[in-house]
Coordinates of C-alpha atoms in Angstrom, one line a residue:
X236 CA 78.5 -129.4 -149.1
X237 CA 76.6 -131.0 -145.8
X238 CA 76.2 -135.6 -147.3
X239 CA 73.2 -135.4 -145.9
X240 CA 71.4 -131.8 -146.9
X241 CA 73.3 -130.7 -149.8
X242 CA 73.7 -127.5 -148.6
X243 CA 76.4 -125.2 -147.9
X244 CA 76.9 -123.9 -144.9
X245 CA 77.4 -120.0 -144.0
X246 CA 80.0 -120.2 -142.4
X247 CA 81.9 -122.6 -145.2
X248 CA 80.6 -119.6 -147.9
X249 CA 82.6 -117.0 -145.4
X250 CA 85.5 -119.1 -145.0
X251 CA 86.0 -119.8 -149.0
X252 CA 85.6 -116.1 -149.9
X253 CA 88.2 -115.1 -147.3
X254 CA 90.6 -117.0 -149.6
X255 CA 92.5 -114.9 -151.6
X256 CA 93.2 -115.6 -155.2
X257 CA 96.3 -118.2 -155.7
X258 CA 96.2 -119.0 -152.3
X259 CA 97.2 -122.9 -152.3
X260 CA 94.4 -125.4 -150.3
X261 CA 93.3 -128.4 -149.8
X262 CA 89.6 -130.1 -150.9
X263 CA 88.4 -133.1 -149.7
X264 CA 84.5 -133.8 -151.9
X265 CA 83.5 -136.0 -154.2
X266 CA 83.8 -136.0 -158.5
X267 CA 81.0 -135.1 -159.7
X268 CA 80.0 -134.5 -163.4
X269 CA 78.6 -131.4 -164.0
X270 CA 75.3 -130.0 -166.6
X271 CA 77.5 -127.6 -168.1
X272 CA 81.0 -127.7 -169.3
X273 CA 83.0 -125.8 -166.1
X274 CA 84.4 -122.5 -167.9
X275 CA 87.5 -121.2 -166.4
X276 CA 88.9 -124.5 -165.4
X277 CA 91.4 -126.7 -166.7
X278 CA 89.4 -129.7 -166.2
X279 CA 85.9 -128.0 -167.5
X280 CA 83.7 -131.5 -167.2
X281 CA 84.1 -132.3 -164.2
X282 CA 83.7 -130.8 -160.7
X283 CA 84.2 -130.7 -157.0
X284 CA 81.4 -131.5 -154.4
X285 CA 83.5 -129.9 -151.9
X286 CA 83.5 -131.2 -147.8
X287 CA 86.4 -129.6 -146.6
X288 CA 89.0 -126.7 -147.2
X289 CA 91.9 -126.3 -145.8
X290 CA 94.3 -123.0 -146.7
X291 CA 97.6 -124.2 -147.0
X292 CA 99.5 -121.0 -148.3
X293 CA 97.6 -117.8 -148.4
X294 CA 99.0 -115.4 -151.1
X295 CA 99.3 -111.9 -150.7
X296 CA 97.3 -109.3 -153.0
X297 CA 98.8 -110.4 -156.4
X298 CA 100.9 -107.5 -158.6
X299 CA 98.8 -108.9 -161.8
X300 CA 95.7 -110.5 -162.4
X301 CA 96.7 -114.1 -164.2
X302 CA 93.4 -114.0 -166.4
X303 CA 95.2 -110.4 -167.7
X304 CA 98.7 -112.2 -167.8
X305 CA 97.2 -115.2 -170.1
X306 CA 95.6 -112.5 -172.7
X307 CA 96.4 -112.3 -176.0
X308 CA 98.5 -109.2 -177.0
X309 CA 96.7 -108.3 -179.8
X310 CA 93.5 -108.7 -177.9
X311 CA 91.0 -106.4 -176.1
X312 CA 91.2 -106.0 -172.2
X313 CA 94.3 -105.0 -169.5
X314 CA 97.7 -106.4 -170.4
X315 CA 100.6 -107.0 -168.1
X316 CA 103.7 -105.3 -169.5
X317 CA 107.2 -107.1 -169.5
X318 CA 108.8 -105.4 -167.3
X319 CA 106.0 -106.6 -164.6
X320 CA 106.0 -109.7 -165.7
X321 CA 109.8 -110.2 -165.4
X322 CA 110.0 -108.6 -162.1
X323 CA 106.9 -111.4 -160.4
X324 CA 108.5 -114.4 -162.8
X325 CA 107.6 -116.6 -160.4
X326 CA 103.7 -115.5 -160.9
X327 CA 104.1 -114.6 -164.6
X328 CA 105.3 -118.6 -165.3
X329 CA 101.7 -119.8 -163.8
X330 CA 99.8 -119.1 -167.3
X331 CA 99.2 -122.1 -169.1
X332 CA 101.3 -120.7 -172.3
X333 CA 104.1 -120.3 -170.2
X334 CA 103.8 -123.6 -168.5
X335 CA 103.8 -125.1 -172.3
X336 CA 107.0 -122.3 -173.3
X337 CA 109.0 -124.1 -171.4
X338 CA 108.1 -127.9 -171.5
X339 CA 108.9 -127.4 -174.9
X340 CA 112.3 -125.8 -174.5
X341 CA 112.9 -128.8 -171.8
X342 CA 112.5 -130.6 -175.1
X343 CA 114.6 -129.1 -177.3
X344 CA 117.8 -130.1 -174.7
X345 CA 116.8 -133.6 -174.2
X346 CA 116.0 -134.1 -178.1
X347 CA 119.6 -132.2 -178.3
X348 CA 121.1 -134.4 -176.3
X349 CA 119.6 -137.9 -177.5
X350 CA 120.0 -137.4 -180.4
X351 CA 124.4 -136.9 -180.1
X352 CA 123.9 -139.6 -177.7
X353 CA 122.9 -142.1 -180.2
X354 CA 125.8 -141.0 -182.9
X355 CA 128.3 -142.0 -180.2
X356 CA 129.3 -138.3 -178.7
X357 CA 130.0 -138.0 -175.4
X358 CA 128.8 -135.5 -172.7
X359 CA 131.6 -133.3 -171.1
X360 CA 131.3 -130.3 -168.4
X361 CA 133.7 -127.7 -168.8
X362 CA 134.8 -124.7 -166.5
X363 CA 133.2 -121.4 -166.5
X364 CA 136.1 -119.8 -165.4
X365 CA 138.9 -119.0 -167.4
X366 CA 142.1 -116.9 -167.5
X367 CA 141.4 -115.5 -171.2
X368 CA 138.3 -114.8 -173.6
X369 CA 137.6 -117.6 -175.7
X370 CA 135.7 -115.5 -178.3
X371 CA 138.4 -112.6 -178.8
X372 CA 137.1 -109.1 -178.5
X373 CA 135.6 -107.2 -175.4
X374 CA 132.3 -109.1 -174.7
X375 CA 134.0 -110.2 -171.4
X376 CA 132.8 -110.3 -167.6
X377 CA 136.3 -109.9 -166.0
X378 CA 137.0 -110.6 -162.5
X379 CA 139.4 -111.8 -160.3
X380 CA 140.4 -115.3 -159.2
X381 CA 142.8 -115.5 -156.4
X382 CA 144.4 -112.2 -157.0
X383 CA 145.0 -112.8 -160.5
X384 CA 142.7 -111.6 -163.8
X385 CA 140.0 -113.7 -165.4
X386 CA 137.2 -113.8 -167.1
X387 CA 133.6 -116.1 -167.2
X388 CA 133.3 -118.1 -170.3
X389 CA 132.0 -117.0 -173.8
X390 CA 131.5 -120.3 -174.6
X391 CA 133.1 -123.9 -173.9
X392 CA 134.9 -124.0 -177.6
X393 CA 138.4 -124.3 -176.2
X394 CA 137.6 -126.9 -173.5
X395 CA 136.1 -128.5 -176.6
X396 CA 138.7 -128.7 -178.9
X397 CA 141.0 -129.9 -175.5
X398 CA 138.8 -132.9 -175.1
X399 CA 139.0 -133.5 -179.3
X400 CA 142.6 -133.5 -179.1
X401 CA 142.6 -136.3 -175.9
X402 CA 141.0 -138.9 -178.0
X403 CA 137.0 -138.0 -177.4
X404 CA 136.1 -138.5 -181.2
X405 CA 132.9 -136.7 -180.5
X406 CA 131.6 -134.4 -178.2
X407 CA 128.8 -132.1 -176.4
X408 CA 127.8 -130.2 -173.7
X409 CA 125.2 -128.4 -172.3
X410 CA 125.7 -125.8 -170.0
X411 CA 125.5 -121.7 -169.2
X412 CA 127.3 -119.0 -171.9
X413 CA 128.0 -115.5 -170.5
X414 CA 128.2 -112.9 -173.0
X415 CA 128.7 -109.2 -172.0
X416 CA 127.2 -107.3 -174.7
X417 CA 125.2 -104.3 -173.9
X418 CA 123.1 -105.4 -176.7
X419 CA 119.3 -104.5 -176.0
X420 CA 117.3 -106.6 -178.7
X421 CA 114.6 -108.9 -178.8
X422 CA 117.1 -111.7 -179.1
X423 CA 120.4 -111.3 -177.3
X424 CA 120.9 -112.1 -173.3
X425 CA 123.9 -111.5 -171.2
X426 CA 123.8 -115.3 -169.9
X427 CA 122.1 -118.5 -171.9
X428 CA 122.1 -121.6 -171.9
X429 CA 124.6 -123.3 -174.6
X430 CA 124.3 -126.3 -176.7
X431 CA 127.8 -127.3 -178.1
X432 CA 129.2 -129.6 -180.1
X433 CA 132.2 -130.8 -181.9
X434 CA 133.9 -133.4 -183.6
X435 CA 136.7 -134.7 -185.4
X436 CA 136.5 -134.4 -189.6
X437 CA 138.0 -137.1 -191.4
X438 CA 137.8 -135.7 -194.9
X439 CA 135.7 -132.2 -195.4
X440 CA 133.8 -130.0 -193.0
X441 CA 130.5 -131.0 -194.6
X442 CA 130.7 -133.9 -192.4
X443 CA 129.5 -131.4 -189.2
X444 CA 127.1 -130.2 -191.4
X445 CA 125.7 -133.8 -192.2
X446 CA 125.5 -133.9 -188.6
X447 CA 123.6 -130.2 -187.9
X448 CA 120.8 -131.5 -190.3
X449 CA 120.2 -133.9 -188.9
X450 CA 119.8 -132.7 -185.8
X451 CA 117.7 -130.3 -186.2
X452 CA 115.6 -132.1 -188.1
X453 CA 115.0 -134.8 -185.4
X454 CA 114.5 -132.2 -183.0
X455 CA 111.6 -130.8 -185.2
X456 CA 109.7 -134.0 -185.9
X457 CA 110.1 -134.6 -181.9
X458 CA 108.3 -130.8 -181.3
X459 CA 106.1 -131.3 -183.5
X460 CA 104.9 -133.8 -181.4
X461 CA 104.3 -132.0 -178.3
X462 CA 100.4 -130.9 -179.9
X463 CA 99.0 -130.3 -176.6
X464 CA 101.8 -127.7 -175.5
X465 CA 101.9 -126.2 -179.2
X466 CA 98.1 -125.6 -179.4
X467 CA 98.2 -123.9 -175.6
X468 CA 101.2 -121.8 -176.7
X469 CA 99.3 -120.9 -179.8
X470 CA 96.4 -119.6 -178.2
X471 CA 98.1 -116.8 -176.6
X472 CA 101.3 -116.5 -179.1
X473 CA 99.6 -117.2 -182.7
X474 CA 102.1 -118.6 -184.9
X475 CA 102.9 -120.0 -187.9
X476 CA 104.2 -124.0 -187.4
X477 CA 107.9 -124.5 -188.9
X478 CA 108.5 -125.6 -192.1
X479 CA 111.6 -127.0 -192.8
X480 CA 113.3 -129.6 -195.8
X481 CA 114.8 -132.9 -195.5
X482 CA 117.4 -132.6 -196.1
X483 CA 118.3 -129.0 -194.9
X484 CA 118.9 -126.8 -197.2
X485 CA 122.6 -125.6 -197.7
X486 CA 123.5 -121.8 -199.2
X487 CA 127.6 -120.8 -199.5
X488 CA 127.5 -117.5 -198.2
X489 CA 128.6 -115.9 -201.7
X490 CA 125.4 -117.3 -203.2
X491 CA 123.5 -115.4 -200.1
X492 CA 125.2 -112.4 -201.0
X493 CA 124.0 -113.0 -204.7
X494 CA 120.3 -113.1 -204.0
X495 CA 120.5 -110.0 -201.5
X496 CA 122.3 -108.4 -204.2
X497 CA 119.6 -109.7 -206.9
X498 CA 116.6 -108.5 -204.3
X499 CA 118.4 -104.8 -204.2
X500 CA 120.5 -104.7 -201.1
X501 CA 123.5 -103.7 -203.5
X502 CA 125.5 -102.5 -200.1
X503 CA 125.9 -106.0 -198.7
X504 CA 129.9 -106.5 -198.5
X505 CA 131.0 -109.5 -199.8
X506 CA 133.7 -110.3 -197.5
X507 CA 131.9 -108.9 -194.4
X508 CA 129.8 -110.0 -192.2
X509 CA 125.7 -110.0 -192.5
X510 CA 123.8 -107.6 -190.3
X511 CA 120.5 -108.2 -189.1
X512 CA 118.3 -106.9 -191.4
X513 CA 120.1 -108.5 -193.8
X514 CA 119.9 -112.2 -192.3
X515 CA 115.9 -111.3 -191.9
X516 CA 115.5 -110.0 -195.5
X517 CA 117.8 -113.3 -197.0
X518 CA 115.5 -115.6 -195.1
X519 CA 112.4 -114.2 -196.5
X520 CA 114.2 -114.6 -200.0
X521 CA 114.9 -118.5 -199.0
X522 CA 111.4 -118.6 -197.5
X523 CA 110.0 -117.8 -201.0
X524 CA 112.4 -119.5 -203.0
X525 CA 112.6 -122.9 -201.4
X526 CA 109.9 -122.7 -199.0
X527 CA 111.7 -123.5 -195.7
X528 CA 112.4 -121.6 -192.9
X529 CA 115.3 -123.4 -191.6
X530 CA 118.5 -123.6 -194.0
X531 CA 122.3 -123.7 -193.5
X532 CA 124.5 -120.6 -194.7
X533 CA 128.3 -122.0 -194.8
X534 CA 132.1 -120.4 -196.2
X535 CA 131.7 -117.0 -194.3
X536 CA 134.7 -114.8 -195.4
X537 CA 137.7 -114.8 -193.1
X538 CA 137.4 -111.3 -191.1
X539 CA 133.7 -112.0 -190.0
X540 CA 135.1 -114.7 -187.9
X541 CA 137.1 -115.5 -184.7
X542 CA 140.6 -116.2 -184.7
X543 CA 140.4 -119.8 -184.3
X544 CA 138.5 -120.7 -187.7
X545 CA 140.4 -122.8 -190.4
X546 CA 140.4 -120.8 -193.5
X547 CA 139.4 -122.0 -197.0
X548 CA 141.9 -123.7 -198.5
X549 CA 140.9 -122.0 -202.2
X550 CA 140.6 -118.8 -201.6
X551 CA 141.9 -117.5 -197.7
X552 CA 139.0 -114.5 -197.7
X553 CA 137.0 -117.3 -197.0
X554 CA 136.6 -119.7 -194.1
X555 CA 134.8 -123.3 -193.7
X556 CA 132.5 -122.0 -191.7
X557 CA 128.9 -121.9 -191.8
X558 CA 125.7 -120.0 -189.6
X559 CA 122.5 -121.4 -189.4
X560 CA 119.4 -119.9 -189.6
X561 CA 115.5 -120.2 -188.1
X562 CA 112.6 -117.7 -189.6
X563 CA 116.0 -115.5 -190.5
X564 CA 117.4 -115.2 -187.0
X565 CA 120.6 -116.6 -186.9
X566 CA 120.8 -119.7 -183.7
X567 CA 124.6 -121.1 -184.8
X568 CA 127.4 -120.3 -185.5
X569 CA 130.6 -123.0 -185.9
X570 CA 133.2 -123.6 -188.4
X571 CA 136.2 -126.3 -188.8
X572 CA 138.9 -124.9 -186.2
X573 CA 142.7 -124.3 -186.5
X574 CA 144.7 -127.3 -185.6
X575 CA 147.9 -126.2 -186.3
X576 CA 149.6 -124.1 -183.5
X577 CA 151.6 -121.7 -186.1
X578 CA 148.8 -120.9 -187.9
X579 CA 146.6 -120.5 -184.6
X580 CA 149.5 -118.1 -183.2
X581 CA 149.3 -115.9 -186.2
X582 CA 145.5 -115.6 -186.5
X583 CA 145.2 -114.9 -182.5
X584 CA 148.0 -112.2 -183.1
X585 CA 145.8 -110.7 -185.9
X586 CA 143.0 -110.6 -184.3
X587 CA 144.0 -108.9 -181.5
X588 CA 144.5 -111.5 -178.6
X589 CA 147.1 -111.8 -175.7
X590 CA 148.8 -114.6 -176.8
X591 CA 149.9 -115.8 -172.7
X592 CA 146.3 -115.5 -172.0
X593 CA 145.9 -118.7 -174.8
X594 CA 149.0 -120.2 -174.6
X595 CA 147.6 -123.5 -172.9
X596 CA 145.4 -123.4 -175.6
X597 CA 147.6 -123.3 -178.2
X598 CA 150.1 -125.3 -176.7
X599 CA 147.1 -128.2 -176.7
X600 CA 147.7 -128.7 -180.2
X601 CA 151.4 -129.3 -180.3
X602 CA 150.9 -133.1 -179.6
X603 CA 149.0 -134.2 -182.1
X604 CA 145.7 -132.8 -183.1
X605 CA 143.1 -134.2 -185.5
X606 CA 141.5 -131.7 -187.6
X607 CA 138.0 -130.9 -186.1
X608 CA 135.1 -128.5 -186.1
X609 CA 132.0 -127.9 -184.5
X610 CA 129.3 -125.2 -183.5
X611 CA 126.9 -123.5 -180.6
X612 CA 123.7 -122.4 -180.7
X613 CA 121.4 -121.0 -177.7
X614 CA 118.7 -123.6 -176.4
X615 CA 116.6 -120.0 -175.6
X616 CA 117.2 -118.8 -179.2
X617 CA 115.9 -122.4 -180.4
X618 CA 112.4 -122.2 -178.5
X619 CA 112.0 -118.4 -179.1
X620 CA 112.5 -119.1 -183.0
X621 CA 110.3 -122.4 -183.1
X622 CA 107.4 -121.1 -181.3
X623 CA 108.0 -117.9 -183.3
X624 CA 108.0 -115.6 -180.0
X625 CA 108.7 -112.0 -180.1
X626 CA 111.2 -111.7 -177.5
X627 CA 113.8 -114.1 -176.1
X628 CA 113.0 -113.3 -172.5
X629 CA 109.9 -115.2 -173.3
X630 CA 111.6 -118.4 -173.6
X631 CA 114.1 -117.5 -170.7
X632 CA 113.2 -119.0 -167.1
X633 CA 115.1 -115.9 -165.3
X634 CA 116.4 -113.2 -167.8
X635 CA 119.3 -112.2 -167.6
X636 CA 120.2 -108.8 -169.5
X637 CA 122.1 -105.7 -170.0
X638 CA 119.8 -104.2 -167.2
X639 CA 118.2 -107.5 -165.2
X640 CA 119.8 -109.1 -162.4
X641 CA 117.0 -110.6 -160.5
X642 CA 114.6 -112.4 -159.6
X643 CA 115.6 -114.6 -157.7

């Protein structure tokens, strides 16, 4: 706009619409408010008097439309598929609902990490490499080190109990899981990003639980918070805000197996593990019955669980163990560990393991080792659940799946 005429020039009209959309520039004009609320725009009450332009970055013909990226999926008009969406992530992140996505999972690792801060833990950064699989089974991507065989880590829980048994009390970290499961749901990923903990027990395994509460209950009441990011991410994902009870609620396993059995799932094994329709269908049962839709299932029997879990003292089909759960999607799973190398040896040995691939591990407890537990859960899982997404790879910067490898 000319100071002095008000007018725009041609050549300033040709110049603009020569600008392709997303293209990056630079204005110089002066504020202005406008008659009419701007519709379109972030800022919709106030506008631009534009005197200059300057095209910084021009983008190339876009492989979407973001107006059809930010739409509703269960409203009218052109949608982008996934697929797209995931293969131009670094376009698909622009809408404001993925902006909001993943300013709130920022939050759920720095609430996750304040929060063990101020109960004394201490932040550790273990290796992602390591000579055997931490998790037992075949869920492994092997490779080679320098001629010899290894494999990337399933999870930090051995580095974990390591630092436990050199004095660290408490601990956490934060930090990438690789899982190689040719699982294509909703809700798995072959890499994610882990939020571990563990801890010594001084009397009963309840103590880790005192401590997953209240967690998770901080981290709540600090995401609730975030009403800006919540209302954005609610205008393209409706959902239904989190209710959850303070305390959390605690189940034993055997009594979720009672009220499946009670509701008519009369094939649920009691000394197996839950599948997923039966974690969905129990947390609609706690849903109804103690209106929350966060709770703590704990005592899982012994063969649902890897080799290194302690077992019940009472009764050895059972473990102190426990699974936690968000709108009935499981997001942990920890348990009070083997400390003593004997019984360690035996359970590897049952459960299928190389002992030499462990023995470092094993060994680790031959010096003294406190008894100790401790859990994981997936910070993607966490925001996916919250927000009460459909899909993980929503709440995933770059997925990473059975058949995705890029970008970047």
């Amino acid at each position: 706009v000319d100071k002095e005429s008000q007018v725009v020039s041609k050549g300033m009209v040709k110049f603009v619409s020569a600008v392709s959309k997303e293209s990056i520039v630079d204005i110089i004009g002066v504020p202005v408010k406008p008659d009419n609320a701007v519709d379109g725009c972030t800022l919709k009450h106030v506008e631009i008097q534009g005197q200059g332009i300057w095209a910084v970055s021009r983008a190339k013909q876009l492989p979407f439309e973001i107006a059809d990226a930010c739409r509703r999926e269960d409203e009218e008009g052109p949608k982008v598929n996934q697929d797209l969406r995931l293969e131009n992530r670094f376009i698909d992140l622009r809408t404001p609902a993925n902006n909001a996505i993943f300013k709130v999972q920022s939050q759920v690792g720095q609430l996750f990490r304040q929060n063990l801060l101020s109960k004394d833990f201490v932040e550790i950064h273990s290796p992602k490499l390591m000579a055997g699989s931490s998790e037992g089974g075949s869920s492994v991507f092997a490779l080679k080190y320098m001629g010899r065989d290894a494999c990337l880590a399933q999870s930090p829980q051995l580095c974990k109990q390591m630092a436990i048994c050199a004095d660290f009390g408490k601990v956490f970290e934060i930090g990438p899981v690789f899982r190689a499961e040719k699982s294509f749901t909703h809700r798995h990923l072959c890499e994610f990003v882990g939020l571990d903990f563990e801890m010594t027990i001084k009397e009963h395994y309840f103590e880790i639980l005192d401590v997953i509460g209240d967690l998770f209950e901080s981290m709540f009441d600090g995401l609730a918070k975030m009403t800006k990011e919540l209302e954005t991410i609610n205008a393209q994902y409706p959902f239904e805000p989190l209710e959850y009870l303070k305390p959390s609620l605690r189940l034993t396993f055997e009594e979720g197996v009672a009220m499946l059995q009670e509701a008519g799932f009369t094939d649920v094994d009691p000394l197996g593990d839950l599948s997923t329709e039966t974690e969905r269908a129990l947390g609609k049962l706690v849903k109804d019955k103690y209106k929350t839709d966060f709770y703590i299932l704990h005592r899982y029997p012994l063969n649902a669980r890897p080799f290194y879990t302690m077992p019940a003292p009472d009764n050895q089909d059972y473990t102190n163990s426990y699974d936690v759960f968000i709108r009935g999607e499981e997001i942990i799973s920890g348990a009070q560990r083997i400390h003593e190398p004997k019984l360690l040896t035996e359970r590897a040995i049952a459960c299928g393991l190389d002992v030499k691939t462990i023995q470092s591990y094993i060994d680790s407890f031959s010096y003294g080792a406190p008894p100790h537990g401790g859990c994981g859960v997936g910070l993607e899982r966490v925001a996916m659940l919250y927000l009460g997404l459909n899909n993980i790879r929503k709440s995933s910067l770059f997925p990473r799946d059975p058949q995705r490898l890029t970008p970047p």
